Amino acid sequence: MHMYRKLVSTKVDDGNDGNLGSNIEQLLKRLHQVISQMQAWVSSGGSEIFSHTLTRHQEIHHDLTQEFNRLRSSLRAKREHASLLEDFREFDRARSDIEEGRGSHEQSLLKERATLMRNTGQMDGVISQAQETLGSLVFQRSTFRGVNSKLSNVSSRLPTVNSIISAINKKKSMDTIILSLVASVCTFLILIYWLTK
């Protein structure tokens, strides 16, 4: 993961990124299989200590998967950016050729078609990236629901924990209200700025 992070931060195109990405995916799948085996063992009557170990491994797997998806999306965005710059340069060259009369009409249409096809592929990449983000958000929501149910179990067992949880919930609701107020004020100010221009 460190090598992949380094690759994303330094270069856009490298032949090793495909191999490194597929290796990381295989390792993440292998970790997921191990977690599934641990989960089956814990559910069949394993001890409470292994349950905590399983939870920790699930969190690690989720964090690594999220980071890998984020890095892969970043690498894809860098490539798309470089491709768009190249398309712009090609368009500029084709326009100058047409203006100078050197390029034929068919060649300019073929270049425009190739540019459109490349942009369609890039849009597909953005859509798949959005779908991956949606999947990770759904996983986060299920994780938070599981944590919430565990906290409610603990709060029913220990009354002092219940008071702490209620204080946390109050602070959380206040933070939500403050954050929504700040977002609305910012949106309002942006709207005013946009209307005055």
PDB file of C-alpha atoms in Angstrom:
ATOM      1  CA  MET A   1       0.000   0.000   0.000  1.00  0.00           C
ATOM      2  CA  HIS A   2       2.930   2.299   0.757  1.00  0.00           C
ATOM      3  CA  MET A   3       4.410   1.669  -2.700  1.00  0.00           C
ATOM      4  CA  TYR A   4       1.031   2.307  -4.327  1.00  0.00           C
ATOM      5  CA  ARG A   5       0.620   5.542  -2.346  1.00  0.00           C
ATOM      6  CA  LYS A   6       4.100   6.605  -3.483  1.00  0.00           C
ATOM      7  CA  LEU A   7       3.254   5.723  -7.086  1.00  0.00           C
ATOM      8  CA  VAL A   8       0.053   7.786  -7.000  1.00  0.00           C
ATOM      9  CA  SER A   9       1.745  10.789  -5.445  1.00  0.00           C
ATOM     10  CA  THR A  10       4.650  10.873  -7.889  1.00  0.00           C
ATOM     11  CA  LYS A  11       3.697   9.601 -11.331  1.00  0.00           C
ATOM     12  CA  VAL A  12       0.676   9.462 -13.577  1.00  0.00           C
ATOM     13  CA  ASP A  13       1.608   6.689 -15.999  1.00  0.00           C
ATOM     14  CA  ASP A  14       3.719   3.758 -14.961  1.00  0.00           C
ATOM     15  CA  GLY A  15       3.654   0.155 -16.099  1.00  0.00           C
ATOM     16  CA  ASN A  16       3.855  -1.126 -12.522  1.00  0.00           C
ATOM     17  CA  ASP A  17       0.604   0.406 -11.319  1.00  0.00           C
ATOM     18  CA  GLY A  18      -1.582  -2.294 -12.900  1.00  0.00           C
ATOM     19  CA  ASN A  19       0.451  -5.127 -11.380  1.00  0.00           C
ATOM     20  CA  LEU A  20       0.710  -3.408  -8.017  1.00  0.00           C
ATOM     21  CA  GLY A  21      -3.010  -2.614  -7.980  1.00  0.00           C
ATOM     22  CA  SER A  22      -3.980  -6.198  -8.845  1.00  0.00           C
ATOM     23  CA  ASN A  23      -1.579  -7.525  -6.179  1.00  0.00           C
ATOM     24  CA  ILE A  24      -3.170  -5.269  -3.564  1.00  0.00           C
ATOM     25  CA  GLU A  25      -6.640  -6.390  -4.662  1.00  0.00           C
ATOM     26  CA  GLN A  26      -5.625 -10.038  -4.319  1.00  0.00           C
ATOM     27  CA  LEU A  27      -4.189  -9.414  -0.860  1.00  0.00           C
ATOM     28  CA  LEU A  28      -7.357  -7.608   0.214  1.00  0.00           C
ATOM     29  CA  LYS A  29      -9.460 -10.514  -1.068  1.00  0.00           C
ATOM     30  CA  ARG A  30      -7.258 -12.953   0.821  1.00  0.00           C
ATOM     31  CA  LEU A  31      -7.643 -10.882   4.001  1.00  0.00           C
ATOM     32  CA  HIS A  32     -11.409 -10.872   3.463  1.00  0.00           C
ATOM     33  CA  GLN A  33     -11.387 -14.672   3.165  1.00  0.00           C
ATOM     34  CA  VAL A  34      -9.409 -14.983   6.403  1.00  0.00           C
ATOM     35  CA  ILE A  35     -11.870 -12.653   8.116  1.00  0.00           C
ATOM     36  CA  SER A  36     -14.775 -14.757   6.845  1.00  0.00           C
ATOM     37  CA  GLN A  37     -13.148 -17.893   8.252  1.00  0.00           C
ATOM     38  CA  MET A  38     -12.551 -16.129  11.579  1.00  0.00           C
ATOM     39  CA  GLN A  39     -16.154 -14.968  11.608  1.00  0.00           C
ATOM     40  CA  ALA A  40     -17.417 -18.503  11.032  1.00  0.00           C
ATOM     41  CA  TRP A  41     -15.190 -19.776  13.835  1.00  0.00           C
ATOM     42  CA  VAL A  42     -16.270 -17.042  16.276  1.00  0.00           C
ATOM     43  CA  SER A  43     -19.955 -17.550  15.469  1.00  0.00           C
ATOM     44  CA  SER A  44     -19.594 -21.272  16.139  1.00  0.00           C
ATOM     45  CA  GLY A  45     -18.620 -20.578  19.744  1.00  0.00           C
ATOM     46  CA  GLY A  46     -15.257 -18.828  19.811  1.00  0.00           C
ATOM     47  CA  SER A  47     -14.232 -16.788  22.815  1.00  0.00           C
ATOM     48  CA  GLU A  48     -14.900 -13.071  23.356  1.00  0.00           C
ATOM     49  CA  ILE A  49     -11.212 -12.214  22.867  1.00  0.00           C
ATOM     50  CA  PHE A  50     -11.307 -13.578  19.317  1.00  0.00           C
ATOM     51  CA  SER A  51     -14.472 -11.582  18.701  1.00  0.00           C
ATOM     52  CA  HIS A  52     -12.565  -8.369  19.459  1.00  0.00           C
ATOM     53  CA  THR A  53      -9.691  -9.543  17.247  1.00  0.00           C
ATOM     54  CA  LEU A  54     -12.173 -10.234  14.453  1.00  0.00           C
ATOM     55  CA  THR A  55     -13.699  -6.763  14.832  1.00  0.00           C
ATOM     56  CA  ARG A  56     -10.250  -5.178  14.682  1.00  0.00           C
ATOM     57  CA  HIS A  57      -9.338  -7.149  11.552  1.00  0.00           C
ATOM     58  CA  GLN A  58     -12.609  -6.102   9.922  1.00  0.00           C
ATOM     59  CA  GLU A  59     -11.836  -2.467  10.676  1.00  0.00           C
ATOM     60  CA  ILE A  60      -8.313  -2.825   9.276  1.00  0.00           C
ATOM     61  CA  HIS A  61      -9.671  -4.485   6.123  1.00  0.00           C
ATOM     62  CA  HIS A  62     -12.249  -1.741   5.702  1.00  0.00           C
ATOM     63  CA  ASP A  63      -9.645   1.016   6.187  1.00  0.00           C
ATOM     64  CA  LEU A  64      -7.229  -0.584   3.731  1.00  0.00           C
ATOM     65  CA  THR A  65      -9.974  -1.115   1.170  1.00  0.00           C
ATOM     66  CA  GLN A  66     -11.098   2.489   1.502  1.00  0.00           C
ATOM     67  CA  GLU A  67      -7.565   3.793   1.151  1.00  0.00           C
ATOM     68  CA  PHE A  68      -6.910   1.581  -1.870  1.00  0.00           C
ATOM     69  CA  ASN A  69     -10.131   2.742  -3.554  1.00  0.00           C
ATOM     70  CA  ARG A  70      -9.258   6.363  -2.788  1.00  0.00           C
ATOM     71  CA  LEU A  71      -5.733   5.970  -4.194  1.00  0.00           C
ATOM     72  CA  ARG A  72      -7.006   4.153  -7.271  1.00  0.00           C
ATOM     73  CA  SER A  73      -9.593   6.905  -7.849  1.00  0.00           C
ATOM     74  CA  SER A  74      -6.880   9.530  -7.437  1.00  0.00           C
ATOM     75  CA  LEU A  75      -4.653   7.748  -9.952  1.00  0.00           C
ATOM     76  CA  ARG A  76      -7.569   7.460 -12.363  1.00  0.00           C
ATOM     77  CA  ALA A  77      -8.325  11.170 -11.941  1.00  0.00           C
ATOM     78  CA  LYS A  78      -4.677  12.055 -12.670  1.00  0.00           C
ATOM     79  CA  ARG A  79      -4.776   9.947 -15.815  1.00  0.00           C
ATOM     80  CA  GLU A  80      -8.052  11.533 -16.906  1.00  0.00           C
ATOM     81  CA  HIS A  81      -6.580  14.966 -16.298  1.00  0.00           C
ATOM     82  CA  ALA A  82      -3.516  14.130 -18.377  1.00  0.00           C
ATOM     83  CA  SER A  83      -5.717  12.663 -21.104  1.00  0.00           C
ATOM     84  CA  LEU A  84      -7.911  15.748 -21.161  1.00  0.00           C
ATOM     85  CA  LEU A  85      -4.834  17.943 -21.469  1.00  0.00           C
ATOM     86  CA  GLU A  86      -3.614  15.789 -24.341  1.00  0.00           C
ATOM     87  CA  ASP A  87      -7.053  15.976 -25.988  1.00  0.00           C
ATOM     88  CA  PHE A  88      -6.971  19.743 -25.664  1.00  0.00           C
ATOM     89  CA  ARG A  89      -3.526  19.860 -27.264  1.00  0.00           C
ATOM     90  CA  GLU A  90      -4.723  17.612 -30.109  1.00  0.00           C
ATOM     91  CA  PHE A  91      -7.794  19.774 -30.585  1.00  0.00           C
ATOM     92  CA  ASP A  92      -5.623  22.878 -30.660  1.00  0.00           C
ATOM     93  CA  ARG A  93      -3.294  21.265 -33.225  1.00  0.00           C
ATOM     94  CA  ALA A  94      -6.224  20.120 -35.370  1.00  0.00           C
ATOM     95  CA  ARG A  95      -7.797  23.575 -35.210  1.00  0.00           C
ATOM     96  CA  SER A  96      -4.549  25.205 -36.261  1.00  0.00           C
ATOM     97  CA  ASP A  97      -4.203  22.666 -39.096  1.00  0.00           C
ATOM     98  CA  ILE A  98      -7.711  23.436 -40.287  1.00  0.00           C
ATOM     99  CA  GLU A  99      -7.133  27.161 -40.040  1.00  0.00           C
ATOM    100  CA  GLU A 100      -3.941  26.800 -42.081  1.00  0.00           C
ATOM    101  CA  GLY A 101      -5.704  24.522 -44.557  1.00  0.00           C
ATOM    102  CA  ARG A 102      -3.341  21.590 -44.036  1.00  0.00           C
ATOM    103  CA  GLY A 103      -5.809  19.092 -42.551  1.00  0.00           C
ATOM    104  CA  SER A 104      -8.733  17.654 -44.413  1.00  0.00           C
ATOM    105  CA  HIS A 105     -12.285  17.794 -43.140  1.00  0.00           C
ATOM    106  CA  GLU A 106     -12.393  13.991 -42.699  1.00  0.00           C
ATOM    107  CA  GLN A 107      -9.296  14.013 -40.529  1.00  0.00           C
ATOM    108  CA  SER A 108     -10.745  16.658 -38.247  1.00  0.00           C
ATOM    109  CA  LEU A 109     -13.972  14.649 -37.920  1.00  0.00           C
ATOM    110  CA  LEU A 110     -12.015  11.503 -37.086  1.00  0.00           C
ATOM    111  CA  LYS A 111     -10.005  13.334 -34.443  1.00  0.00           C
ATOM    112  CA  GLU A 112     -13.177  14.794 -32.973  1.00  0.00           C
ATOM    113  CA  ARG A 113     -14.760  11.328 -32.882  1.00  0.00           C
ATOM    114  CA  ALA A 114     -11.705   9.891 -31.131  1.00  0.00           C
ATOM    115  CA  THR A 115     -11.842  12.704 -28.593  1.00  0.00           C
ATOM    116  CA  LEU A 116     -15.530  12.046 -27.947  1.00  0.00           C
ATOM    117  CA  MET A 117     -14.888   8.319 -27.485  1.00  0.00           C
ATOM    118  CA  ARG A 118     -12.081   9.044 -25.017  1.00  0.00           C
ATOM    119  CA  ASN A 119     -14.286  11.453 -23.089  1.00  0.00           C
ATOM    120  CA  THR A 120     -17.062   8.844 -22.971  1.00  0.00           C
ATOM    121  CA  GLY A 121     -14.598   6.360 -21.485  1.00  0.00           C
ATOM    122  CA  GLN A 122     -13.547   8.927 -18.911  1.00  0.00           C
ATOM    123  CA  MET A 123     -17.169   9.572 -17.982  1.00  0.00           C
ATOM    124  CA  ASP A 124     -17.631   5.826 -17.499  1.00  0.00           C
ATOM    125  CA  GLY A 125     -14.632   5.892 -15.165  1.00  0.00           C
ATOM    126  CA  VAL A 126     -16.145   8.715 -13.142  1.00  0.00           C
ATOM    127  CA  ILE A 127     -19.444   6.820 -12.891  1.00  0.00           C
ATOM    128  CA  SER A 128     -17.689   3.655 -11.706  1.00  0.00           C
ATOM    129  CA  GLN A 129     -15.753   5.736  -9.167  1.00  0.00           C
ATOM    130  CA  ALA A 130     -19.055   7.162  -7.884  1.00  0.00           C
ATOM    131  CA  GLN A 131     -20.462   3.641  -7.595  1.00  0.00           C
ATOM    132  CA  GLU A 132     -17.424   2.531  -5.572  1.00  0.00           C
ATOM    133  CA  THR A 133     -17.902   5.526  -3.293  1.00  0.00           C
ATOM    134  CA  LEU A 134     -21.563   4.625  -2.852  1.00  0.00           C
ATOM    135  CA  GLY A 135     -20.577   1.068  -1.928  1.00  0.00           C
ATOM    136  CA  SER A 136     -18.122   2.273   0.690  1.00  0.00           C
ATOM    137  CA  LEU A 137     -20.729   4.665   2.120  1.00  0.00           C
ATOM    138  CA  VAL A 138     -23.254   1.822   2.382  1.00  0.00           C
ATOM    139  CA  PHE A 139     -20.644  -0.281   4.170  1.00  0.00           C
ATOM    140  CA  GLN A 140     -19.909   2.585   6.568  1.00  0.00           C
ATOM    141  CA  ARG A 141     -23.603   2.958   7.312  1.00  0.00           C
ATOM    142  CA  SER A 142     -23.925  -0.751   8.130  1.00  0.00           C
ATOM    143  CA  THR A 143     -20.817  -0.546  10.317  1.00  0.00           C
ATOM    144  CA  PHE A 144     -22.199   2.425  12.227  1.00  0.00           C
ATOM    145  CA  ARG A 145     -25.517   0.632  12.691  1.00  0.00           C
ATOM    146  CA  GLY A 146     -23.655  -2.347  14.155  1.00  0.00           C
ATOM    147  CA  VAL A 147     -21.724  -0.075  16.501  1.00  0.00           C
ATOM    148  CA  ASN A 148     -24.949   1.645  17.527  1.00  0.00           C
ATOM    149  CA  SER A 149     -26.617  -1.685  18.379  1.00  0.00           C
ATOM    150  CA  LYS A 150     -23.566  -2.752  20.409  1.00  0.00           C
ATOM    151  CA  LEU A 151     -23.614   0.548  22.285  1.00  0.00           C
ATOM    152  CA  SER A 152     -27.309   0.158  23.069  1.00  0.00           C
ATOM    153  CA  ASN A 153     -26.594  -3.341  24.441  1.00  0.00           C
ATOM    154  CA  VAL A 154     -23.823  -1.958  26.644  1.00  0.00           C
ATOM    155  CA  SER A 155     -25.969   0.980  27.766  1.00  0.00           C
ATOM    156  CA  SER A 156     -28.772  -1.323  28.847  1.00  0.00           C
ATOM    157  CA  ARG A 157     -26.300  -3.302  30.951  1.00  0.00           C
ATOM    158  CA  LEU A 158     -24.545  -0.367  32.592  1.00  0.00           C
ATOM    159  CA  PRO A 159     -26.570   2.701  33.639  1.00  0.00           C
ATOM    160  CA  THR A 160     -23.556   5.017  33.923  1.00  0.00           C
ATOM    161  CA  VAL A 161     -22.608   4.256  30.344  1.00  0.00           C
ATOM    162  CA  ASN A 162     -26.165   5.203  29.385  1.00  0.00           C
ATOM    163  CA  SER A 163     -25.716   8.708  30.801  1.00  0.00           C
ATOM    164  CA  ILE A 164     -22.406   9.101  28.939  1.00  0.00           C
ATOM    165  CA  ILE A 165     -24.021   7.950  25.690  1.00  0.00           C
ATOM    166  CA  SER A 166     -26.908  10.391  26.146  1.00  0.00           C
ATOM    167  CA  ALA A 167     -24.388  13.222  26.689  1.00  0.00           C
ATOM    168  CA  ILE A 168     -22.559  12.181  23.511  1.00  0.00           C
ATOM    169  CA  ASN A 169     -25.851  12.120  21.600  1.00  0.00           C
ATOM    170  CA  LYS A 170     -26.713  15.623  22.827  1.00  0.00           C
ATOM    171  CA  LYS A 171     -23.300  16.911  21.733  1.00  0.00           C
ATOM    172  CA  LYS A 172     -23.711  15.140  18.406  1.00  0.00           C
ATOM    173  CA  SER A 173     -27.087  16.776  17.806  1.00  0.00           C
ATOM    174  CA  MET A 174     -25.670  20.187  18.715  1.00  0.00           C
ATOM    175  CA  ASP A 175     -22.726  19.640  16.352  1.00  0.00           C
ATOM    176  CA  THR A 176     -25.175  18.678  13.604  1.00  0.00           C
ATOM    177  CA  ILE A 177     -27.226  21.818  14.167  1.00  0.00           C
ATOM    178  CA  ILE A 178     -24.134  24.037  14.173  1.00  0.00           C
ATOM    179  CA  LEU A 179     -22.745  22.375  11.062  1.00  0.00           C
ATOM    180  CA  SER A 180     -26.034  22.742   9.194  1.00  0.00           C
ATOM    181  CA  LEU A 181     -26.254  26.427  10.192  1.00  0.00           C
ATOM    182  CA  VAL A 182     -22.702  27.081   8.979  1.00  0.00           C
ATOM    183  CA  ALA A 183     -23.426  25.268   5.696  1.00  0.00           C
ATOM    184  CA  SER A 184     -26.623  27.282   5.138  1.00  0.00           C
ATOM    185  CA  VAL A 185     -24.891  30.585   5.876  1.00  0.00           C
ATOM    186  CA  CYS A 186     -22.058  29.701   3.479  1.00  0.00           C
ATOM    187  CA  THR A 187     -24.554  28.693   0.790  1.00  0.00           C
ATOM    188  CA  PHE A 188     -26.472  31.930   1.317  1.00  0.00           C
ATOM    189  CA  LEU A 189     -23.290  34.015   1.059  1.00  0.00           C
ATOM    190  CA  ILE A 190     -22.210  32.193  -2.102  1.00  0.00           C
ATOM    191  CA  LEU A 191     -25.652  32.794  -3.601  1.00  0.00           C
ATOM    192  CA  ILE A 192     -25.468  36.506  -2.752  1.00  0.00           C
ATOM    193  CA  TYR A 193     -21.954  36.728  -4.227  1.00  0.00           C
ATOM    194  CA  TRP A 194     -23.093  34.938  -7.366  1.00  0.00           C
ATOM    195  CA  LEU A 195     -26.135  37.193  -7.804  1.00  0.00           C
ATOM    196  CA  THR A 196     -24.114  40.392  -7.353  1.00  0.00           C
ATOM    197  CA  LYS A 197     -21.641  39.477 -10.140  1.00  0.00           C
TER     198      LYS A 197
END
